[in-house]
Short mmCIF file of C-alpha atoms in Angstrom, two decimals:
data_model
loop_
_atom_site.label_atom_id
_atom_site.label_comp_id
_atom_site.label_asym_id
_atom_site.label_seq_id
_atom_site.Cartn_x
_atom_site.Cartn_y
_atom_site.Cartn_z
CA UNK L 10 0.00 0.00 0.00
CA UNK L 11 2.66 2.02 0.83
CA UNK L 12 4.57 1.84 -2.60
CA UNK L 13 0.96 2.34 -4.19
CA UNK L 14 0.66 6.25 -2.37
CA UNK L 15 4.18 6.97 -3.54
CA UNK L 16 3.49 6.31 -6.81
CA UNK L 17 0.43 8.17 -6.96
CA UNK L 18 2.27 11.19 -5.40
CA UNK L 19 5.04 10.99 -8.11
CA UNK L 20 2.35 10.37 -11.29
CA UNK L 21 0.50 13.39 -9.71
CA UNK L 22 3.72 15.42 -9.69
CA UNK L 23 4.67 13.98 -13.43
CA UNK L 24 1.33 15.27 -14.49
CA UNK L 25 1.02 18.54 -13.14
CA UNK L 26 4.43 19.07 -14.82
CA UNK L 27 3.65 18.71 -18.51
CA UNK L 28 0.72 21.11 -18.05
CA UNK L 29 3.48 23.54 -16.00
CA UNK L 30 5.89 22.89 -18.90
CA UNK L 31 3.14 24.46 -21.48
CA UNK L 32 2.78 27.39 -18.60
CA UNK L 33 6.32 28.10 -18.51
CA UNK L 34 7.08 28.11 -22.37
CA UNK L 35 4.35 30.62 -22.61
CA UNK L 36 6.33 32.48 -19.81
CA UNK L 37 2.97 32.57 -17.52
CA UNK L 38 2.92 33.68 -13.59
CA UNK L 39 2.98 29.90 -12.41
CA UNK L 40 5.67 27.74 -14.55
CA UNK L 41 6.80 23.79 -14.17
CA UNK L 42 7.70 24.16 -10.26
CA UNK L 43 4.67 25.54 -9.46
CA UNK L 44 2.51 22.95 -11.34
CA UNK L 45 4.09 20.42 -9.82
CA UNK L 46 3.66 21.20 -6.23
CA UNK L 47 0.21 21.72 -6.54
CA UNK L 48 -0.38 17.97 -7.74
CA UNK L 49 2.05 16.66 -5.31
CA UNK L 50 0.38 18.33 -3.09
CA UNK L 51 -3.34 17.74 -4.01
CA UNK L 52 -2.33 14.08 -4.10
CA UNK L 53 -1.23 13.74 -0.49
CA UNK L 54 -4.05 15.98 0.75
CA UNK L 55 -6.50 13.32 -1.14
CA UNK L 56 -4.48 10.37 0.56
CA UNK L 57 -4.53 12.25 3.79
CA UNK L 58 -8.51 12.58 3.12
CA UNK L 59 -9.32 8.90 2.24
CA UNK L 60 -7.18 6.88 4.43
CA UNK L 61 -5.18 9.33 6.84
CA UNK L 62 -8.24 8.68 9.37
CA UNK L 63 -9.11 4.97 9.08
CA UNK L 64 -7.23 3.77 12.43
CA UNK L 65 -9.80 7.02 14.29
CA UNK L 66 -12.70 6.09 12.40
CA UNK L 67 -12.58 2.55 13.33
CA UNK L 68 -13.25 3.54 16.97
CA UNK L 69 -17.21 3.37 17.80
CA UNK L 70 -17.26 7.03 20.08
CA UNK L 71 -15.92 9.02 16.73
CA UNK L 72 -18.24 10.41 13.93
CA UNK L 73 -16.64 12.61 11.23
CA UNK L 74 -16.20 13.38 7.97
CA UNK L 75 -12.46 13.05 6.86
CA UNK L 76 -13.41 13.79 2.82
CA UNK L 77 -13.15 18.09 4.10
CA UNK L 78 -9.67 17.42 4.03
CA UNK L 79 -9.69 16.56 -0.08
CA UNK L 80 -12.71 19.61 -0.33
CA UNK L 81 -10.58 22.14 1.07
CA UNK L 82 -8.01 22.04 -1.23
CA UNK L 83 -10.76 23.13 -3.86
CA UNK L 84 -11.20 26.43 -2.26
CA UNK L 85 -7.87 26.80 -1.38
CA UNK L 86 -6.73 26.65 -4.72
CA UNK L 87 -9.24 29.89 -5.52
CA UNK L 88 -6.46 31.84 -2.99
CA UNK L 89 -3.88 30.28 -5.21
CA UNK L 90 -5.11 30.96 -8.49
CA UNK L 91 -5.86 34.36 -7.59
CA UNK L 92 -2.03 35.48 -6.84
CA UNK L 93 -1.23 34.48 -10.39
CA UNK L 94 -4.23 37.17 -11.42
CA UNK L 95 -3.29 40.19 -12.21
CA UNK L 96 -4.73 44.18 -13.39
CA UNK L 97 -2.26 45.62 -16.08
CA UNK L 98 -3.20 48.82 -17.24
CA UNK L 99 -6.63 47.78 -16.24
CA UNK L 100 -6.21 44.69 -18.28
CA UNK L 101 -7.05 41.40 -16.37
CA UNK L 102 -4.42 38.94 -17.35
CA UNK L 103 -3.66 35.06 -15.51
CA UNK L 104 -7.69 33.67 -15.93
CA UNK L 105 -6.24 30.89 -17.86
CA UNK L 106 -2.90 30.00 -15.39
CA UNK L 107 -5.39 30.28 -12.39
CA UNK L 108 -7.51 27.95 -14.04
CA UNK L 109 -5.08 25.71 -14.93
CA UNK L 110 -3.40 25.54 -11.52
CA UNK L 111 -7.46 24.50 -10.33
CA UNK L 112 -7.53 21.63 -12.75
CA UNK L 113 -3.92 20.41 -11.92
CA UNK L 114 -5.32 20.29 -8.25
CA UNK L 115 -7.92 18.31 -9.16
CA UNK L 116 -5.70 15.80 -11.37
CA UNK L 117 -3.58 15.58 -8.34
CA UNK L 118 -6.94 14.30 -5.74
CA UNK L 119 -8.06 11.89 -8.89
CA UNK L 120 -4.22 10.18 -8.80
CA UNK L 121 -4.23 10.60 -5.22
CA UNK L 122 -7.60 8.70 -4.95
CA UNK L 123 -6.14 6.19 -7.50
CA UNK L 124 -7.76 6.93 -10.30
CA UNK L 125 -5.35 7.10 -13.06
CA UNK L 126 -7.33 6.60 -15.87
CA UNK L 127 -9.15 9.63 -14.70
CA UNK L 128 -6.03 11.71 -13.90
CA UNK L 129 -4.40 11.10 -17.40
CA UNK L 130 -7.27 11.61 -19.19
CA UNK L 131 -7.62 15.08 -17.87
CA UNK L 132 -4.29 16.15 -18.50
CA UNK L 133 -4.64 15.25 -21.65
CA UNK L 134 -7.38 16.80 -22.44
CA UNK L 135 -6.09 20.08 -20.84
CA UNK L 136 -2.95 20.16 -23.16
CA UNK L 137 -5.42 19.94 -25.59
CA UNK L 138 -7.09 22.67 -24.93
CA UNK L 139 -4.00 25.35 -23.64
CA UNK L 140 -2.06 24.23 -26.76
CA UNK L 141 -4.42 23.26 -29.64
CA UNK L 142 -7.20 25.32 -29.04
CA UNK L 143 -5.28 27.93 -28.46
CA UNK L 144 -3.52 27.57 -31.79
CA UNK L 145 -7.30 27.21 -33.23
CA UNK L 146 -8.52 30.35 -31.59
CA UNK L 147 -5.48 32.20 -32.94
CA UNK L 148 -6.42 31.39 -36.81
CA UNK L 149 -10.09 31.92 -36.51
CA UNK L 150 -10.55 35.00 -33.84
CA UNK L 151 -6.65 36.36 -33.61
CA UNK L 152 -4.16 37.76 -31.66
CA UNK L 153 -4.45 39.69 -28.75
CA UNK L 154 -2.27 41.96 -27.59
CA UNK L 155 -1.72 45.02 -25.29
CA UNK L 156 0.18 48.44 -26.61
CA UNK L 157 1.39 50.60 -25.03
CA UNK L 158 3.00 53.78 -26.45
CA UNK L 159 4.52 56.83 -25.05
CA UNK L 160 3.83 60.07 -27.27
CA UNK L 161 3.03 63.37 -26.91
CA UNK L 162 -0.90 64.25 -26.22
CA UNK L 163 -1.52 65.58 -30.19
CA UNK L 164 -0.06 62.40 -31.66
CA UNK L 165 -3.42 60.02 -29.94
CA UNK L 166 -5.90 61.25 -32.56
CA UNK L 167 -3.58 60.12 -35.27
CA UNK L 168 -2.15 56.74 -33.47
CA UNK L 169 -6.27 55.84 -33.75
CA UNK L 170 -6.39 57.50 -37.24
CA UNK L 171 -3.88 54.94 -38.05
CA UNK L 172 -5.67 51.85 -36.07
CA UNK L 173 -8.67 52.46 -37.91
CA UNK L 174 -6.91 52.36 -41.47
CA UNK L 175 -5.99 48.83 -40.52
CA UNK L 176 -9.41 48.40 -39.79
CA UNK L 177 -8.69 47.75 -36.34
CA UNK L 178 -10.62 48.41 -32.83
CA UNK L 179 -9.23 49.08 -29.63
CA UNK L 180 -11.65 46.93 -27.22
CA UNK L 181 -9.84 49.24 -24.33
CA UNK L 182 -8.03 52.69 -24.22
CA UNK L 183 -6.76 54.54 -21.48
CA UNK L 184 -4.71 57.87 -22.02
CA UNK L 185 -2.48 59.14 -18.95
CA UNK L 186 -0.40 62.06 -18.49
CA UNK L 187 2.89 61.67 -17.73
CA UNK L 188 3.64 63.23 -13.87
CA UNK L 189 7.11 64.00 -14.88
CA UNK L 190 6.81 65.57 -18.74
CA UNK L 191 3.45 67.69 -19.70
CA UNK L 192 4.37 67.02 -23.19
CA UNK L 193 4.19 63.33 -22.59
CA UNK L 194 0.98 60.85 -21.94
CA UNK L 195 0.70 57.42 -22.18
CA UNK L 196 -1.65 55.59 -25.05
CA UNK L 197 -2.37 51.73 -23.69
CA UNK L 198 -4.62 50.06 -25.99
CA UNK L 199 -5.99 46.20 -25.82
CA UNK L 200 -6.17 45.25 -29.74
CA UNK L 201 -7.29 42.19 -31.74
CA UNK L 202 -5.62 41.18 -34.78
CA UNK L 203 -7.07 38.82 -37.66
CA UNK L 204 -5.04 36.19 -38.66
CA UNK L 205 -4.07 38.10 -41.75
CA UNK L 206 -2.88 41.09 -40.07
CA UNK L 207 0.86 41.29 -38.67
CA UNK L 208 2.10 42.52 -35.39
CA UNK L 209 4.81 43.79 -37.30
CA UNK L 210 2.97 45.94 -39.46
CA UNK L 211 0.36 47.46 -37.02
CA UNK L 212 4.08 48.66 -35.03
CA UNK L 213 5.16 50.61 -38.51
CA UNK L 214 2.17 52.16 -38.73
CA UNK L 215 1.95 53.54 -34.92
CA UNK L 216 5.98 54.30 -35.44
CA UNK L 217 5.25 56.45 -38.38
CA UNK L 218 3.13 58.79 -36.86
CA UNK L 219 5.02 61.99 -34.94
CA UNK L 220 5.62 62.34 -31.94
CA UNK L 221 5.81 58.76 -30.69
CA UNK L 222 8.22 58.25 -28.30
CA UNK L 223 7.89 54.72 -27.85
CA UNK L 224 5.90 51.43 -28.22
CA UNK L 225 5.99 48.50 -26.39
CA UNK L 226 3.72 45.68 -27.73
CA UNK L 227 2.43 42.02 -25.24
#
């Protein structure tokens, strides 16, 4: 039995990895490490749960329910994910690592409850869906990004002069001044391009306009 929960703690570990390996090549808040102490983790919490308890429960006085220990972990992960969440430019980015960290929790209780049909099956099917859907989304939606430009205030009316030549929408724009230069603001601008339109040439056209200081495109 004992050889049984380390190898469940080590195929929960294995697992959590590949999904942190996608993470980390996509340089995301939680990488391989991380990923792989939550399923480690979730795994010996599930153990913990289902047979941490049998030698107490065996006793006639005591009446409990040891499977809280396994249901914590789901809400504890919410305090988890949400530290890889965060508000750029009032831009929400890490939805997708927080929810990824949630389902590598629960592939960690599904080895840990020896399940490992289960466990693969959902790691599978979550590479599946941060690699190749991603890549599908990409071609059929596009590419988001986030701009941000430093220029002077009278260049804005033509940096969106040029956006809408390209025939493309800001979903988001926020203008700042700049506390240290009057003559400089800051343009930050959540775009979506088709898959026919090139990062490369959306930064030509916001470089050729006057007055642009600088661009830095995510």
């Amino acid at each position: 039995m004992l050889t049984d929960f380390l190898i469940r703690i080590a195929v929960a570990g294995v697992l959590g990895g590949l999904i942190g390996i996608e993470r980390q090549l996509r340089a995301k808040e939680a990488g391989l490490r991380t990923h792989i102490l939550v399923g480690i983790g979730s795994a010996m919490f599930m153990i913990v749960s289902k047979y941490g308890f049998e030698d107490i429960l065996n006793q006639s006085h005591v009446s409990f329910d040891p499977s809280r220990v396994a249901a914590q972990v789901v809400s504890g992960m919410g305090f988890l994910g949400a530290g890889t969440i965060i508000i750029q430019k009032q831009i929400v980015k890490g939805l997708t690592t927080a929810a990824g960290l949630w389902v590598t929790a629960a592939i960690g209780l599904v080895i840990g409850s020896g399940l490992y049909e289960i466990g693969v099956y959902g790691t599978v099917l979550t590479l599946l869906v941060l690699e190749v859907f991603r890549q599908i989304s990409n071609r059929l939606i596009g590419h988001h990004h986030l701009i941000e430009v430093r220029l002077r205030p009278q260049s804005v009316p033509q940096v969106l002069i040029a956006l809408q030549k390209m025939r493309i929408r800001p979903g988001h724009i926020k203008v700042s001044q700049k506390d240290d230069d009057e003559d400089k603001c800051e343009l930050v601008m959540d775009v979506v391009l088709s898959p026919r339109q090139k990062i490369e040439a959306l930064y030509e056209a916001i470089m050729s306009v006057d007055g642009i200081k600088r661009v830095d495109v995510n």
